Amino acid sequence: MQIVVLAGGVGGSRFTAGVRRAYPDATITVVGNTADDITIHGLRVCPDLDTLMYTLGGGGDAERGWGRLDESWRAIEELRAYGAEPTWFGLGDRDLGTHLVRTELLAAGVPLSEVTARLCARWWAHDPGLRLLPMTDDPVETYVDIPDADAPGGRRSVHFQEYWVRLHAGPEALALRQVGIEAARPAPGVLEAVAAADLVLVGPSNPVVSIGPILAVPGVREALRSAPAPVLGFSGILHGAPVLGMAHRLLPTIGVAVDAAAVGRHYGSRRADGVLDTWVVDTADAGSAPALEADGLPTLVRDLVMSSPDATAVFVRSTVDQVLA
Amino acid sequence: MQIVVLAGGVGGSRFTAGVRRAYPDATITVVGNTADDITIHGLRVCPDLDTLMYTLGGGGDAERGWGRLDESWRAIEELRAYGAEPTWFGLGDRDLGTHLVRTELLAAGVPLSEVTARLCARWWAHDPGLRLLPMTDDPVETYVDIPDADAPGGRRSVHFQEYWVRLHAGPEALALRQVGIEAARPAPGVLEAVAAADLVLVGPSNPVVSIGPILAVPGVREALRSAPAPVLGFSGILHGAPVLGMAHRLLPTIGVAVDAAAVGRHYGSRRADGVLDTWVVDTADAGSAPALEADGLPTLVRDLVMSSPDATAVFVRSTVDQVLA
């Protein structure tokens, strides 16, 4: 079986680990978000790709949710001692190894998809059926407009990572821009994987800054809409709150309520102009299913709490079984 | 008193620490060699400047002679795990902080001399009379030709750091090239410091790859020759062997014997076409002094073993006193 998973970082990694648990013999192509990438101190950092790579490779810090297991922070302490801002972005010593290799290869002209494959070769050697593709090889970065009484127009723009990591998504996000997204081309293999898939899964990642950018890469939405395989989407909003992360701070910015049903409608049904065949919501949101069904979006209800890869595997397999039945 | 010191890395640092001990109230401008700089994994590394900076700032590993005190090697272990060669160059986690700051500033167009000043501001804040200038802001790198039976012409060229660190100066050095040296301009302040100095000291650093390149930056040799101050050179060769390092592997390459007298003649007297007013040799080489004197190079004999900053201060002060008397 060929499975494609669209995924962000922390939630996407947990979800993909569950998919692998559910389908140990499948070929799984993970299309990872790169719109929250950042160049920091000259290093190209791809937070979502790294979280996926480390988590599925057994090298991630499961408790923290990102970065390396058994990490240390000596290099960044030095940056702080030099007064070299910013130091709010967590660059661990082991993690730095990844960023150095990636940055050097990118500078040598190796495309991000090839760089990612080389990095994953170390981590995923035990699982050759698992493949990670960046959504695009072209640089995309997300900027967030936040209120600033001192700035012209009363607002200023910060990199998404600054908004997320330094500001903890505190200020209201007045607007979001994915710079570079219009010109981005799907990375080699992305459209082909979707076209060849037996199953396409839209992970319970942030709809605004993770899944949104993947779908916004020109050609990806169309590929999903014309995919021969069923497309299942999983809600990351449970009972009006994100299961992980801070999606509630950004959904209002794009005019979507912090609500499983609203996100399902935002993705939309393939029968209309959306990308989903089936939307999966948590049992806490079961009440929204009839209305979604009535609106033409087939909706399944499951316990979506990803408490373990096994728990995730249960809801993945159960929904897929029902859809393929 | 204004003192200029020409220096390489490990020996130059020990020497400069002794000069500072000898003249605690002097303004000391250290002109550091940058011809063994290297770009490794995208990071610009200036081994001699860093050794000078760390050692004189109290952050260096005195036993190892280079790099940071209390260093760890987690990032480079990651590079090794990724198979990202080379990994023979010692990039410590704390040291990486320095390289990241430097590389980022250089990429932003800040000249190396200004970068160096900013880095030193952290380390030398306790000693505002101490200043470190790179010999040049222009990139210079040293390559060494070594025998290679499989290569065209029976030789191949390796970066000096590869020769020094990976190959431990094992293969015969058939030729040396300082790439970029002809076009290099003295860093801002170098010629001015020499012209304004009350004393110019040529440290007991490697004559071939440390002092040699400094003198080879167009304008520096001429500045020394026309300096109003006395120029004292200190032999790093004691009894036919380098006091530190592996200069004996390279002196033959430039046709100079591994011998204090030969190095003195190589630098030469300002009365002829050299750069020295006085050459200082170790007591072990006292026998060479009369012949050097006879050849027009005033030569002093001292115990030049730099067993401590105090011991170094003793021979520095004693020779300077005699010259200035």
PDB file of C-alpha atoms in Angstrom, chain B residues 73-256:
ATOM      1  CA  TRP B  73      32.204  17.748  20.778  1.00  0.00           C
ATOM      2  CA  ARG B  74      28.568  16.884  20.300  1.00  0.00           C
ATOM      3  CA  ALA B  75      27.871  18.760  17.075  1.00  0.00           C
ATOM      4  CA  ILE B  76      30.866  17.254  15.304  1.00  0.00           C
ATOM      5  CA  GLU B  77      29.822  13.785  16.462  1.00  0.00           C
ATOM      6  CA  GLU B  78      26.600  14.443  14.594  1.00  0.00           C
ATOM      7  CA  LEU B  79      28.490  15.431  11.451  1.00  0.00           C
ATOM      8  CA  ARG B  80      30.338  12.152  11.749  1.00  0.00           C
ATOM      9  CA  ALA B  81      27.061  10.255  12.176  1.00  0.00           C
ATOM     10  CA  TYR B  82      25.765  11.903   8.987  1.00  0.00           C
ATOM     11  CA  GLY B  83      28.949  10.953   7.174  1.00  0.00           C
ATOM     12  CA  ALA B  84      29.581  14.644   6.548  1.00  0.00           C
ATOM     13  CA  GLU B  85      33.301  14.886   5.910  1.00  0.00           C
ATOM     14  CA  PRO B  86      35.634  16.337   6.976  1.00  0.00           C
ATOM     15  CA  THR B  87      35.426  15.626  10.669  1.00  0.00           C
ATOM     16  CA  TRP B  88      39.153  15.715  11.435  1.00  0.00           C
ATOM     17  CA  PHE B  89      39.021  19.435  12.173  1.00  0.00           C
ATOM     18  CA  GLY B  90      38.244  20.065  15.824  1.00  0.00           C
ATOM     19  CA  LEU B  91      34.994  22.015  15.949  1.00  0.00           C
ATOM     20  CA  GLY B  92      33.994  22.092  19.591  1.00  0.00           C
ATOM     21  CA  ASP B  93      30.486  23.031  20.639  1.00  0.00           C
ATOM     22  CA  ARG B  94      31.588  26.199  22.447  1.00  0.00           C
ATOM     23  CA  ASP B  95      34.049  27.045  19.691  1.00  0.00           C
ATOM     24  CA  LEU B  96      31.169  26.728  17.198  1.00  0.00           C
ATOM     25  CA  GLY B  97      29.533  29.748  18.811  1.00  0.00           C
ATOM     26  CA  THR B  98      32.522  31.855  17.760  1.00  0.00           C
ATOM     27  CA  HIS B  99      32.502  30.482  14.214  1.00  0.00           C
ATOM     28  CA  LEU B 100      28.763  31.033  13.835  1.00  0.00           C
ATOM     29  CA  VAL B 101      29.003  34.648  14.946  1.00  0.00           C
ATOM     30  CA  ARG B 102      32.020  35.284  12.719  1.00  0.00           C
ATOM     31  CA  THR B 103      30.532  33.603   9.669  1.00  0.00           C
ATOM     32  CA  GLU B 104      27.238  35.418  10.017  1.00  0.00           C
ATOM     33  CA  LEU B 105      28.927  38.804  10.373  1.00  0.00           C
ATOM     34  CA  LEU B 106      31.293  38.162   7.440  1.00  0.00           C
ATOM     35  CA  ALA B 107      28.319  37.121   5.305  1.00  0.00           C
ATOM     36  CA  ALA B 108      26.672  40.403   6.252  1.00  0.00           C
ATOM     37  CA  GLY B 109      29.698  42.244   4.881  1.00  0.00           C
ATOM     38  CA  VAL B 110      31.403  43.123   8.148  1.00  0.00           C
ATOM     39  CA  PRO B 111      35.197  43.028   7.591  1.00  0.00           C
ATOM     40  CA  LEU B 112      37.178  40.431   9.529  1.00  0.00           C
ATOM     41  CA  SER B 113      38.991  43.121  11.511  1.00  0.00           C
ATOM     42  CA  GLU B 114      35.676  44.510  12.750  1.00  0.00           C
ATOM     43  CA  VAL B 115      34.338  40.989  13.414  1.00  0.00           C
ATOM     44  CA  THR B 116      37.485  40.229  15.396  1.00  0.00           C
ATOM     45  CA  ALA B 117      37.087  43.417  17.421  1.00  0.00           C
ATOM     46  CA  ARG B 118      33.492  42.495  18.238  1.00  0.00           C
ATOM     47  CA  LEU B 119      34.458  38.965  19.293  1.00  0.00           C
ATOM     48  CA  CYS B 120      37.365  40.224  21.375  1.00  0.00           C
ATOM     49  CA  ALA B 121      35.088  42.727  23.102  1.00  0.00           C
ATOM     50  CA  ARG B 122      33.700  39.768  25.007  1.00  0.00           C
ATOM     51  CA  TRP B 123      37.018  38.189  25.862  1.00  0.00           C
ATOM     52  CA  TRP B 124      39.309  41.147  26.367  1.00  0.00           C
ATOM     53  CA  ALA B 125      36.950  43.512  28.162  1.00  0.00           C
ATOM     54  CA  HIS B 126      39.202  43.240  31.217  1.00  0.00           C
ATOM     55  CA  ASP B 127      42.140  44.543  29.198  1.00  0.00           C
ATOM     56  CA  PRO B 128      41.178  47.447  26.946  1.00  0.00           C
ATOM     57  CA  GLY B 129      44.857  48.050  26.161  1.00  0.00           C
ATOM     58  CA  LEU B 130      44.995  44.810  24.209  1.00  0.00           C
ATOM     59  CA  ARG B 131      43.904  44.825  20.569  1.00  0.00           C
ATOM     60  CA  LEU B 132      43.853  42.026  18.002  1.00  0.00           C
ATOM     61  CA  LEU B 133      44.071  42.798  14.301  1.00  0.00           C
ATOM     62  CA  PRO B 134      44.008  40.181  11.579  1.00  0.00           C
ATOM     63  CA  MET B 135      46.957  40.705   9.253  1.00  0.00           C
ATOM     64  CA  THR B 136      44.393  41.309   6.500  1.00  0.00           C
ATOM     65  CA  ASP B 137      40.646  41.423   5.971  1.00  0.00           C
ATOM     66  CA  ASP B 138      41.098  39.608   2.672  1.00  0.00           C
ATOM     67  CA  PRO B 139      40.809  35.819   2.616  1.00  0.00           C
ATOM     68  CA  VAL B 140      44.133  34.013   2.414  1.00  0.00           C
ATOM     69  CA  GLU B 141      44.476  30.236   2.586  1.00  0.00           C
ATOM     70  CA  THR B 142      47.587  28.101   2.603  1.00  0.00           C
ATOM     71  CA  TYR B 143      47.891  24.990   0.473  1.00  0.00           C
ATOM     72  CA  VAL B 144      50.599  22.371   0.740  1.00  0.00           C
ATOM     73  CA  ASP B 145      51.751  20.096  -2.057  1.00  0.00           C
ATOM     74  CA  ILE B 146      52.378  16.564  -0.845  1.00  0.00           C
ATOM     75  CA  PRO B 147      53.562  13.455  -2.702  1.00  0.00           C
ATOM     76  CA  ASP B 148      50.809  11.349  -4.230  1.00  0.00           C
ATOM     77  CA  ALA B 149      51.899   8.561  -6.539  1.00  0.00           C
ATOM     78  CA  ASP B 150      48.404   8.351  -8.038  1.00  0.00           C
ATOM     79  CA  ALA B 151      48.062  12.042  -8.852  1.00  0.00           C
ATOM     80  CA  PRO B 152      49.213  13.763 -12.064  1.00  0.00           C
ATOM     81  CA  GLY B 153      52.788  14.932 -11.556  1.00  0.00           C
ATOM     82  CA  GLY B 154      53.111  12.712  -8.477  1.00  0.00           C
ATOM     83  CA  ARG B 155      51.768  15.347  -6.105  1.00  0.00           C
ATOM     84  CA  ARG B 156      48.532  16.836  -4.891  1.00  0.00           C
ATOM     85  CA  SER B 157      47.593  19.941  -3.004  1.00  0.00           C
ATOM     86  CA  VAL B 158      45.855  19.915   0.379  1.00  0.00           C
ATOM     87  CA  HIS B 159      44.702  22.730   2.605  1.00  0.00           C
ATOM     88  CA  PHE B 160      47.245  23.556   5.265  1.00  0.00           C
ATOM     89  CA  GLN B 161      44.813  22.488   7.992  1.00  0.00           C
ATOM     90  CA  GLU B 162      44.437  19.094   6.368  1.00  0.00           C
ATOM     91  CA  TYR B 163      48.219  18.803   6.224  1.00  0.00           C
ATOM     92  CA  TRP B 164      48.616  19.947   9.804  1.00  0.00           C
ATOM     93  CA  VAL B 165      45.634  18.442  11.600  1.00  0.00           C
ATOM     94  CA  ARG B 166      44.673  15.374   9.609  1.00  0.00           C
ATOM     95  CA  LEU B 167      48.083  14.364   8.273  1.00  0.00           C
ATOM     96  CA  HIS B 168      50.049  15.644  11.307  1.00  0.00           C
ATOM     97  CA  ALA B 169      52.560  17.148   8.881  1.00  0.00           C
ATOM     98  CA  GLY B 170      53.592  13.601   8.025  1.00  0.00           C
ATOM     99  CA  PRO B 171      54.085  13.760   4.244  1.00  0.00           C
ATOM    100  CA  GLU B 172      56.918  15.846   2.919  1.00  0.00           C
ATOM    101  CA  ALA B 173      55.761  19.382   2.119  1.00  0.00           C
ATOM    102  CA  LEU B 174      56.980  19.777  -1.459  1.00  0.00           C
ATOM    103  CA  ALA B 175      55.683  23.297  -1.870  1.00  0.00           C
ATOM    104  CA  LEU B 176      53.577  25.866  -0.073  1.00  0.00           C
ATOM    105  CA  ARG B 177      51.236  28.437  -1.526  1.00  0.00           C
ATOM    106  CA  GLN B 178      49.442  31.205   0.306  1.00  0.00           C
ATOM    107  CA  VAL B 179      46.524  31.699  -2.033  1.00  0.00           C
ATOM    108  CA  GLY B 180      45.318  35.297  -2.026  1.00  0.00           C
ATOM    109  CA  ILE B 181      48.407  36.750  -0.377  1.00  0.00           C
ATOM    110  CA  GLU B 182      49.480  38.920  -3.314  1.00  0.00           C
ATOM    111  CA  ALA B 183      46.129  40.694  -3.410  1.00  0.00           C
ATOM    112  CA  ALA B 184      45.754  40.943   0.358  1.00  0.00           C
ATOM    113  CA  ARG B 185      45.777  44.395   1.882  1.00  0.00           C
ATOM    114  CA  PRO B 186      46.883  44.981   5.458  1.00  0.00           C
ATOM    115  CA  ALA B 187      43.847  45.197   7.724  1.00  0.00           C
ATOM    116  CA  PRO B 188      42.925  48.729   8.829  1.00  0.00           C
ATOM    117  CA  GLY B 189      45.234  49.723  11.648  1.00  0.00           C
ATOM    118  CA  VAL B 190      48.092  47.334  10.939  1.00  0.00           C
ATOM    119  CA  LEU B 191      50.420  49.737   9.134  1.00  0.00           C
ATOM    120  CA  GLU B 192      49.376  52.578  11.423  1.00  0.00           C
ATOM    121  CA  ALA B 193      50.154  50.503  14.529  1.00  0.00           C
ATOM    122  CA  VAL B 194      53.602  49.576  13.218  1.00  0.00           C
ATOM    123  CA  ALA B 195      54.347  53.199  12.335  1.00  0.00           C
ATOM    124  CA  ALA B 196      53.217  54.418  15.767  1.00  0.00           C
ATOM    125  CA  ALA B 197      54.881  51.665  17.788  1.00  0.00           C
ATOM    126  CA  ASP B 198      57.609  52.170  20.359  1.00  0.00           C
ATOM    127  CA  LEU B 199      58.483  48.521  19.982  1.00  0.00           C
ATOM    128  CA  VAL B 200      57.768  45.837  17.396  1.00  0.00           C
ATOM    129  CA  LEU B 201      58.098  42.218  18.465  1.00  0.00           C
ATOM    130  CA  VAL B 202      58.153  39.321  16.010  1.00  0.00           C
ATOM    131  CA  GLY B 203      56.920  36.394  18.066  1.00  0.00           C
ATOM    132  CA  PRO B 204      58.495  32.920  18.147  1.00  0.00           C
ATOM    133  CA  SER B 205      55.751  31.612  15.871  1.00  0.00           C
ATOM    134  CA  ASN B 206      56.143  29.413  12.818  1.00  0.00           C
ATOM    135  CA  PRO B 207      58.342  31.377  10.369  1.00  0.00           C
ATOM    136  CA  VAL B 208      56.758  29.673   7.369  1.00  0.00           C
ATOM    137  CA  VAL B 209      53.016  29.607   7.971  1.00  0.00           C
ATOM    138  CA  SER B 210      52.532  32.234  10.701  1.00  0.00           C
ATOM    139  CA  ILE B 211      55.106  35.025  10.566  1.00  0.00           C
ATOM    140  CA  GLY B 212      55.869  34.426   6.884  1.00  0.00           C
ATOM    141  CA  PRO B 213      52.366  35.262   5.669  1.00  0.00           C
ATOM    142  CA  ILE B 214      52.123  38.359   7.878  1.00  0.00           C
ATOM    143  CA  LEU B 215      55.353  39.673   6.356  1.00  0.00           C
ATOM    144  CA  ALA B 216      54.107  38.688   2.900  1.00  0.00           C
ATOM    145  CA  VAL B 217      51.008  40.873   3.043  1.00  0.00           C
ATOM    146  CA  PRO B 218      52.029  43.638   0.656  1.00  0.00           C
ATOM    147  CA  GLY B 219      53.082  46.665   2.692  1.00  0.00           C
ATOM    148  CA  VAL B 220      53.799  44.946   6.000  1.00  0.00           C
ATOM    149  CA  ARG B 221      57.453  44.152   5.352  1.00  0.00           C
ATOM    150  CA  GLU B 222      57.986  47.722   4.152  1.00  0.00           C
ATOM    151  CA  ALA B 223      56.220  49.055   7.266  1.00  0.00           C
ATOM    152  CA  LEU B 224      58.537  47.043   9.499  1.00  0.00           C
ATOM    153  CA  ARG B 225      61.588  48.171   7.572  1.00  0.00           C
ATOM    154  CA  SER B 226      60.623  51.821   7.938  1.00  0.00           C
ATOM    155  CA  ALA B 227      59.251  51.614  11.480  1.00  0.00           C
ATOM    156  CA  PRO B 228      60.771  54.183  13.869  1.00  0.00           C
ATOM    157  CA  ALA B 229      60.685  51.572  16.646  1.00  0.00           C
ATOM    158  CA  PRO B 230      63.219  48.798  17.138  1.00  0.00           C
ATOM    159  CA  VAL B 231      62.099  45.451  15.747  1.00  0.00           C
ATOM    160  CA  LEU B 232      63.007  42.437  17.866  1.00  0.00           C
ATOM    161  CA  GLY B 233      62.544  38.906  16.602  1.00  0.00           C
ATOM    162  CA  PHE B 234      62.347  35.870  18.871  1.00  0.00           C
ATOM    163  CA  SER B 235      63.401  32.452  17.688  1.00  0.00           C
ATOM    164  CA  GLY B 236      60.838  29.689  17.904  1.00  0.00           C
ATOM    165  CA  ILE B 237      63.530  27.191  16.996  1.00  0.00           C
ATOM    166  CA  LEU B 238      65.479  26.049  20.045  1.00  0.00           C
ATOM    167  CA  HIS B 239      68.424  23.783  19.611  1.00  0.00           C
ATOM    168  CA  GLY B 240      67.325  22.726  16.138  1.00  0.00           C
ATOM    169  CA  ALA B 241      63.696  21.985  16.995  1.00  0.00           C
ATOM    170  CA  PRO B 242      60.539  24.088  17.289  1.00  0.00           C
ATOM    171  CA  VAL B 243      59.662  25.037  20.854  1.00  0.00           C
ATOM    172  CA  LEU B 244      56.059  24.303  19.838  1.00  0.00           C
ATOM    173  CA  GLY B 245      54.430  22.911  16.722  1.00  0.00           C
ATOM    174  CA  MET B 246      55.956  21.401  13.626  1.00  0.00           C
ATOM    175  CA  ALA B 247      57.902  24.207  11.955  1.00  0.00           C
ATOM    176  CA  HIS B 248      60.696  21.723  11.263  1.00  0.00           C
ATOM    177  CA  ARG B 249      58.431  20.113   8.641  1.00  0.00           C
ATOM    178  CA  LEU B 250      58.053  23.314   6.680  1.00  0.00           C
ATOM    179  CA  LEU B 251      61.293  25.279   6.966  1.00  0.00           C
ATOM    180  CA  PRO B 252      63.059  22.959   4.501  1.00  0.00           C
ATOM    181  CA  THR B 253      60.231  23.594   2.030  1.00  0.00           C
ATOM    182  CA  ILE B 254      61.223  27.250   1.821  1.00  0.00           C
ATOM    183  CA  GLY B 255      64.922  26.377   1.848  1.00  0.00           C
ATOM    184  CA  VAL B 256      65.649  27.385   5.426  1.00  0.00           C
TER     185      VAL B 256
END
